[in-house]
Short mmCIF file of C-alpha atoms in Angstrom, two decimals:
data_model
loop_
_atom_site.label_atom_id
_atom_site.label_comp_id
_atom_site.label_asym_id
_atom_site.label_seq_id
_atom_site.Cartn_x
_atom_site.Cartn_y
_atom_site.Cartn_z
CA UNK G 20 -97.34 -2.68 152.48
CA UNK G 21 -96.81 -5.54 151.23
CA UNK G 22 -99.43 -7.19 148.91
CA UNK G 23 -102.05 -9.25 151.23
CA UNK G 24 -103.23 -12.34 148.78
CA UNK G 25 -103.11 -15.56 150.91
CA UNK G 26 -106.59 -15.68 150.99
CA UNK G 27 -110.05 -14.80 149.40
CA UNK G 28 -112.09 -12.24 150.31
CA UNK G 29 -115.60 -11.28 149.28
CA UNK G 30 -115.75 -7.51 149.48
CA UNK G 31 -119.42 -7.78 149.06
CA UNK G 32 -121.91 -6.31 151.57
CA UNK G 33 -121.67 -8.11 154.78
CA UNK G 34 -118.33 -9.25 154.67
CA UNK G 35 -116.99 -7.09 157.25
CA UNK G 36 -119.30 -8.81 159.93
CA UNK G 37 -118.15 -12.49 158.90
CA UNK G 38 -114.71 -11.72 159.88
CA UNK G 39 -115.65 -10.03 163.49
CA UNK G 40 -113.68 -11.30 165.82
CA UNK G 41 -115.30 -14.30 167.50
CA UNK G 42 -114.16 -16.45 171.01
CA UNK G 43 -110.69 -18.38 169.10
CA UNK G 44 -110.95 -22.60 169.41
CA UNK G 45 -115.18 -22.24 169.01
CA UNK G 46 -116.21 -25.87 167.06
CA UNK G 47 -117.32 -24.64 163.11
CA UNK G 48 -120.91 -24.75 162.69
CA UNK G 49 -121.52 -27.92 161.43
CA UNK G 50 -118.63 -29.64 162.24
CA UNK G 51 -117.80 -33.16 163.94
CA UNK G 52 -117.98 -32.81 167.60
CA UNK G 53 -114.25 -33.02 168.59
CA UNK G 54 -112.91 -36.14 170.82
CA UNK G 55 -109.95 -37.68 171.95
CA UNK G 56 -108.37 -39.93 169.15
CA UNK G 57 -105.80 -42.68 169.25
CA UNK G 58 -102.45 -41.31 170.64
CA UNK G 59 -103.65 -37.79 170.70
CA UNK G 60 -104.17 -37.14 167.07
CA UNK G 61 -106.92 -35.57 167.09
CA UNK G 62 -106.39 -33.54 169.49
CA UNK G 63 -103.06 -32.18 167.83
CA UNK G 64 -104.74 -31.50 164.22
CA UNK G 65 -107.72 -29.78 166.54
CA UNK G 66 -105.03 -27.23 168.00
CA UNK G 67 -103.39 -27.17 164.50
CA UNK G 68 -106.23 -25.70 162.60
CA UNK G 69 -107.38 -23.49 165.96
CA UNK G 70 -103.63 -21.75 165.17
CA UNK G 71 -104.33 -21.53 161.25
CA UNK G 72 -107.97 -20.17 162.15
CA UNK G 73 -106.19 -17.37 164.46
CA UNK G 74 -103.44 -16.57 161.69
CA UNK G 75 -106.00 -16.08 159.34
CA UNK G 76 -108.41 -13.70 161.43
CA UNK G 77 -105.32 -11.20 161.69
CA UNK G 78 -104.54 -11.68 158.14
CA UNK G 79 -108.17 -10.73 157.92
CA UNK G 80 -107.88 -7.58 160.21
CA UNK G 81 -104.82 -6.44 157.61
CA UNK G 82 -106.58 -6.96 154.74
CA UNK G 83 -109.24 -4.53 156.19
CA UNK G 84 -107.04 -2.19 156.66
CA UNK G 85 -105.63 -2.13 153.08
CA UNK G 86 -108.87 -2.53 151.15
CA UNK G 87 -111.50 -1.32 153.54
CA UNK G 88 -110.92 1.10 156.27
CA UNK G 89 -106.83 2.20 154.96
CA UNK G 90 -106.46 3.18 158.47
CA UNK G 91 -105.22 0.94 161.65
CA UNK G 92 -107.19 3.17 163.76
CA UNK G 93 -110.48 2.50 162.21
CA UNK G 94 -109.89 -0.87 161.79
CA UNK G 95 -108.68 -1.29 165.54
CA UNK G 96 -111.83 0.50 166.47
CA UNK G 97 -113.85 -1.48 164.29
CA UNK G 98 -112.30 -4.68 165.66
CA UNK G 99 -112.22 -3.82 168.65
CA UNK G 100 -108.29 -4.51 168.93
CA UNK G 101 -105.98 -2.52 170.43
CA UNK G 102 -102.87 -0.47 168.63
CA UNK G 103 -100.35 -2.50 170.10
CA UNK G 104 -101.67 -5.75 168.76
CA UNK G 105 -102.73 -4.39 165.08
CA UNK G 106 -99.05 -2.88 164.79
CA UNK G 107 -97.09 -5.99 165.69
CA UNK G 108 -99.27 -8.46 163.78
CA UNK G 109 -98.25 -6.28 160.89
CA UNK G 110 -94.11 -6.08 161.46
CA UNK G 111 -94.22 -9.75 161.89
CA UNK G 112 -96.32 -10.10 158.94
CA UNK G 113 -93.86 -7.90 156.32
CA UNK G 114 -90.85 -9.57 157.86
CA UNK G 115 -91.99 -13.23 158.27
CA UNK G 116 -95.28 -13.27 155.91
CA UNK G 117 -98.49 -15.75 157.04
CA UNK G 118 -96.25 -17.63 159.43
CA UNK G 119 -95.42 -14.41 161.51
CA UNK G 120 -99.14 -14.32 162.20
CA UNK G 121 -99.03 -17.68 163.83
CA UNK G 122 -99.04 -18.42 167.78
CA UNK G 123 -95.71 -18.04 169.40
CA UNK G 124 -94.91 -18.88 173.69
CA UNK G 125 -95.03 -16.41 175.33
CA UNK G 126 -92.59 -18.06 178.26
CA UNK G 127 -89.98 -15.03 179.36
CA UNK G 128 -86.28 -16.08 177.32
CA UNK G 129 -84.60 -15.74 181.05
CA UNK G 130 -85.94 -16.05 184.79
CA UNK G 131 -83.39 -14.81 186.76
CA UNK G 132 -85.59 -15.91 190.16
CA UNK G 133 -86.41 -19.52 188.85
CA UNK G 134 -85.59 -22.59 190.70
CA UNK G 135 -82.74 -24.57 189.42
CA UNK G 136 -83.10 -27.38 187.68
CA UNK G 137 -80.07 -28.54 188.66
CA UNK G 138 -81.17 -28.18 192.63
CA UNK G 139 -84.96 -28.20 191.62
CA UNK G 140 -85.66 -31.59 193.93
CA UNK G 141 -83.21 -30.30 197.03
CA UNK G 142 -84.98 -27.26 196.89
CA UNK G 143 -88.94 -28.01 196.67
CA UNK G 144 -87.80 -30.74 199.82
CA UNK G 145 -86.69 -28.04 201.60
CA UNK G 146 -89.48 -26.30 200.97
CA UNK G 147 -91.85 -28.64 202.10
CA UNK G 148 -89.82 -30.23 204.80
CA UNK G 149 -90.27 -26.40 206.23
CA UNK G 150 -93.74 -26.30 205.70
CA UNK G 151 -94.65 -29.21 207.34
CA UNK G 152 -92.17 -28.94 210.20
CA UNK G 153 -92.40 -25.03 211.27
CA UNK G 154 -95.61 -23.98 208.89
CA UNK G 155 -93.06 -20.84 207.71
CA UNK G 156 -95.30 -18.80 204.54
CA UNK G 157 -93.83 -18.32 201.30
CA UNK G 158 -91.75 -14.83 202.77
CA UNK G 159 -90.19 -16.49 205.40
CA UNK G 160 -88.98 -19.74 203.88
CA UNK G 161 -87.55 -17.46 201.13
CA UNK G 162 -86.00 -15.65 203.90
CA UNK G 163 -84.62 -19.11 205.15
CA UNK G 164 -83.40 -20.31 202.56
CA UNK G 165 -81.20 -16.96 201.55
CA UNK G 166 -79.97 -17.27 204.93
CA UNK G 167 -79.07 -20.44 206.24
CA UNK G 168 -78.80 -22.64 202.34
CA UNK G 169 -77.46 -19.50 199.89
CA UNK G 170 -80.78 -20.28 197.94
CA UNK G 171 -82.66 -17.47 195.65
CA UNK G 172 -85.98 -18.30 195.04
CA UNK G 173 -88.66 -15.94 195.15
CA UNK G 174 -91.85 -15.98 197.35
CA UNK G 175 -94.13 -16.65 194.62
CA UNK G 176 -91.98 -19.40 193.42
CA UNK G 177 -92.22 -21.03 197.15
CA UNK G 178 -95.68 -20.24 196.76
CA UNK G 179 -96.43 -22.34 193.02
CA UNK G 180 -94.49 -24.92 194.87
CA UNK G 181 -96.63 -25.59 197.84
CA UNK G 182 -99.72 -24.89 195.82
CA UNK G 183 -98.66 -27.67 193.28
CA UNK G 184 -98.13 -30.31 196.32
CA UNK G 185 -101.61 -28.75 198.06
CA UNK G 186 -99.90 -27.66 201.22
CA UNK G 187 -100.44 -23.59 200.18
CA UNK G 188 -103.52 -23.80 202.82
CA UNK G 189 -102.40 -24.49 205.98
CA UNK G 190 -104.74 -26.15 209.02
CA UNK G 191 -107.46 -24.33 210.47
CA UNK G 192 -105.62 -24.30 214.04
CA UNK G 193 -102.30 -23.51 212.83
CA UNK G 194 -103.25 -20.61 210.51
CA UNK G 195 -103.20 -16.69 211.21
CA UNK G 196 -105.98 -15.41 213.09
CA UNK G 197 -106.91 -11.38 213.60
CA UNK G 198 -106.14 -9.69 216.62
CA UNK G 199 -110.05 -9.34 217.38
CA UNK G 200 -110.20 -12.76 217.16
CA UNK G 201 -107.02 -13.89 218.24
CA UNK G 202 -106.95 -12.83 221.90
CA UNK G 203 -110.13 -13.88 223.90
CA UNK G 204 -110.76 -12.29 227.26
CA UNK G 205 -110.98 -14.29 230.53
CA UNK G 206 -114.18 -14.15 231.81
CA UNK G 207 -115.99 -15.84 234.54
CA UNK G 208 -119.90 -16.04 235.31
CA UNK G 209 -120.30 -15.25 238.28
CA UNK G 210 -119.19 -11.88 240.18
CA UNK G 211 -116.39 -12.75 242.80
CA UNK G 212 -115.25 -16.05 241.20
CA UNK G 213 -111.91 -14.99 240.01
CA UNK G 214 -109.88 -12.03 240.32
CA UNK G 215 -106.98 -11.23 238.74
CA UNK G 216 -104.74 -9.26 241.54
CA UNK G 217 -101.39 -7.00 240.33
CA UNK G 218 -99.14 -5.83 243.01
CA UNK G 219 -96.02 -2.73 241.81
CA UNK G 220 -94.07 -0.51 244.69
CA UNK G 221 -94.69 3.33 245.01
CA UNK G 222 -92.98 6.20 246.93
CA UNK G 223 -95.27 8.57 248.08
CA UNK G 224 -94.66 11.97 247.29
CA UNK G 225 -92.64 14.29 250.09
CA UNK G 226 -90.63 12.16 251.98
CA UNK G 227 -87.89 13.13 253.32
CA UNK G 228 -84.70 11.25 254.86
CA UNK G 229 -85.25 7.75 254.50
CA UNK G 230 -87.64 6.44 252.15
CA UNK G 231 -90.30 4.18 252.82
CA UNK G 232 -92.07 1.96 250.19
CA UNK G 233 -95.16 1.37 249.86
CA UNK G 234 -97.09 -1.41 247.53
CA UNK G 235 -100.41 -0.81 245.18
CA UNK G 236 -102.59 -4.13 244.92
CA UNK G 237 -104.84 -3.83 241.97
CA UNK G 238 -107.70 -6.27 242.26
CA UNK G 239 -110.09 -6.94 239.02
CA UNK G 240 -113.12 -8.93 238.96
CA UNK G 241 -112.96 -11.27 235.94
CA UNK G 242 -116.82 -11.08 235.52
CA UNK G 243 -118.10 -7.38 236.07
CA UNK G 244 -114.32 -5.92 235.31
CA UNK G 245 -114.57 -4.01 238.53
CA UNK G 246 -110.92 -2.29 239.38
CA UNK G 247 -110.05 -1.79 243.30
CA UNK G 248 -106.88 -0.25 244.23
CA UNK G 249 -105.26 -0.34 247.57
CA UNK G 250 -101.91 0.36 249.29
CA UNK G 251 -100.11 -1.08 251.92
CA UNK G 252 -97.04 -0.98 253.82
CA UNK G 253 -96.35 -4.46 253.66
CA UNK G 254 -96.51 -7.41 250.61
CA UNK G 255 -97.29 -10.85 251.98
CA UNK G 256 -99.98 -13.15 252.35
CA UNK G 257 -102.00 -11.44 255.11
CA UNK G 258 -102.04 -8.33 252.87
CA UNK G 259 -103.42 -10.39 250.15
CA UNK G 260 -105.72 -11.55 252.34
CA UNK G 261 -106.62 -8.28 253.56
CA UNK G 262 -107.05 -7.08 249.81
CA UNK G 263 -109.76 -9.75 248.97
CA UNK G 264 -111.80 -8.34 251.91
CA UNK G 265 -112.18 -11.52 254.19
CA UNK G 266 -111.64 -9.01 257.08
CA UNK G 267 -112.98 -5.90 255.95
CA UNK G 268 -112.62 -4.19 258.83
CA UNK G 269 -108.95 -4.18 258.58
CA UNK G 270 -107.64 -1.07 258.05
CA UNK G 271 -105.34 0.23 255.26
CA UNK G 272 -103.28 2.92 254.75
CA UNK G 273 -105.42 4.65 252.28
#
């Protein structure tokens, strides 16, 4: 390993537990309270010394292993890190030296599902001009889109875009409701108010030469959800009438 002599260490007792990682940005004890200055300044030599503060705690952590611990394990253990991090912090550090230990973006190099930025404003008005217009979710404007414009875009990426113009919410009234909840039954209050009447031809059983049809009223209450069934040889308004039992001493054929 390479020789680790960028900074000062006191390799006295208690050392260990000044260099412990702490939350990263955290105002020095101390220190000015941090504001906006003119044209940003400040806030750009704030975010500068955050990312030297950073680069030092790992050259920290590597210096522990080499003159404390002389194992990544322990020191991972100790810093609570995890393998992964402790290993590339030091390949960057033998190949680039303190400013491989610095920030870097961590933005993907290619996004093969991105929008366009060549199409970026035809697209998001799409978008939105579906929203608005049919209130289609992310899947199914991507779905559109493929279809009916040759567009890729992803669902999530529909998604970021309606969240950024605050349309990702739609309506109370217009949005998805559960089937418990969807559906509400027809009721009435009072027993004999309403009925809801269903009429469907049957052939009885056994007949022989020429068929005769018969027809099956179903009659439910919309209050108590009492079912009667009834058949007749006719379907026409009488038999309805018959069904609802204004003459109840008609006779039926059942």
């Amino acid at each position: 390993m390479a020789p680790l002599g960028c900074i000062s260490l006191d390799l006295s007792a208690g050392w260990c537990d000044r260099y412990r990682p702490v939350p990263w940005g955290t105002p020095e004890e101390g220190g000015a309270s941090t504001g906006r200055g003119r044209h940003g300044s400040r806030d750009s030599h704030e975010g500068l010394r955050a990312m030297e503060r950073r680069a030092n705690h790992k050259l920290a952590v590597l210096r522990h292993v080499e003159e404390v611990s002389g194992s990544i394990a322990a020191t991972r253990r100790y810093y609570g890190l995890s393998r992964q991090a402790c290993y590339r912090w030091l390949k960057r550090y033998e190949a680039e030296g303190l400013e491989g230990l610095k920030d870097r973006s961590s933005a993907p190099h290619h996004s093969p599902m991105a929008t366009a930025t060549a199409t970026e404003a035809d697209v998001v008005e799409k978008i939105l001009w579906l929203r608005q217009q049919y209130h289609f979710g992310p899947a199914r404007i991507t779905m559109y889109l493929k279809r009916y414009h040759d567009i890729t875009i992803s669902a999530s990426g529909v998604w970021r875009v309606l969240k950024n113009m605050n349309l990702n919410r739609l309506p109370a009234s217009q949005r998805y409701k559960r089937t418990e909840t969807r559906w509400k039954r027809h009721e009435k209050q009072r027993p004999g108010h309403a009925l809801q009447v269903d009429v469907q031809f049957i052939e009885p059983l056994g007949q022989t030469g020429r068929k005769k049809r018969y027809y099956q009223y179903t009659a439910i209450d919309d209050c108590t959800r009492l079912r009667v069934l009834r058949a007749y040889p006719t379907h026409d308004q009488k038999t309805a009438i018959l069904l609802t039992g204004i003459d109840p001493e008609a006779p039926t054929l059942f």
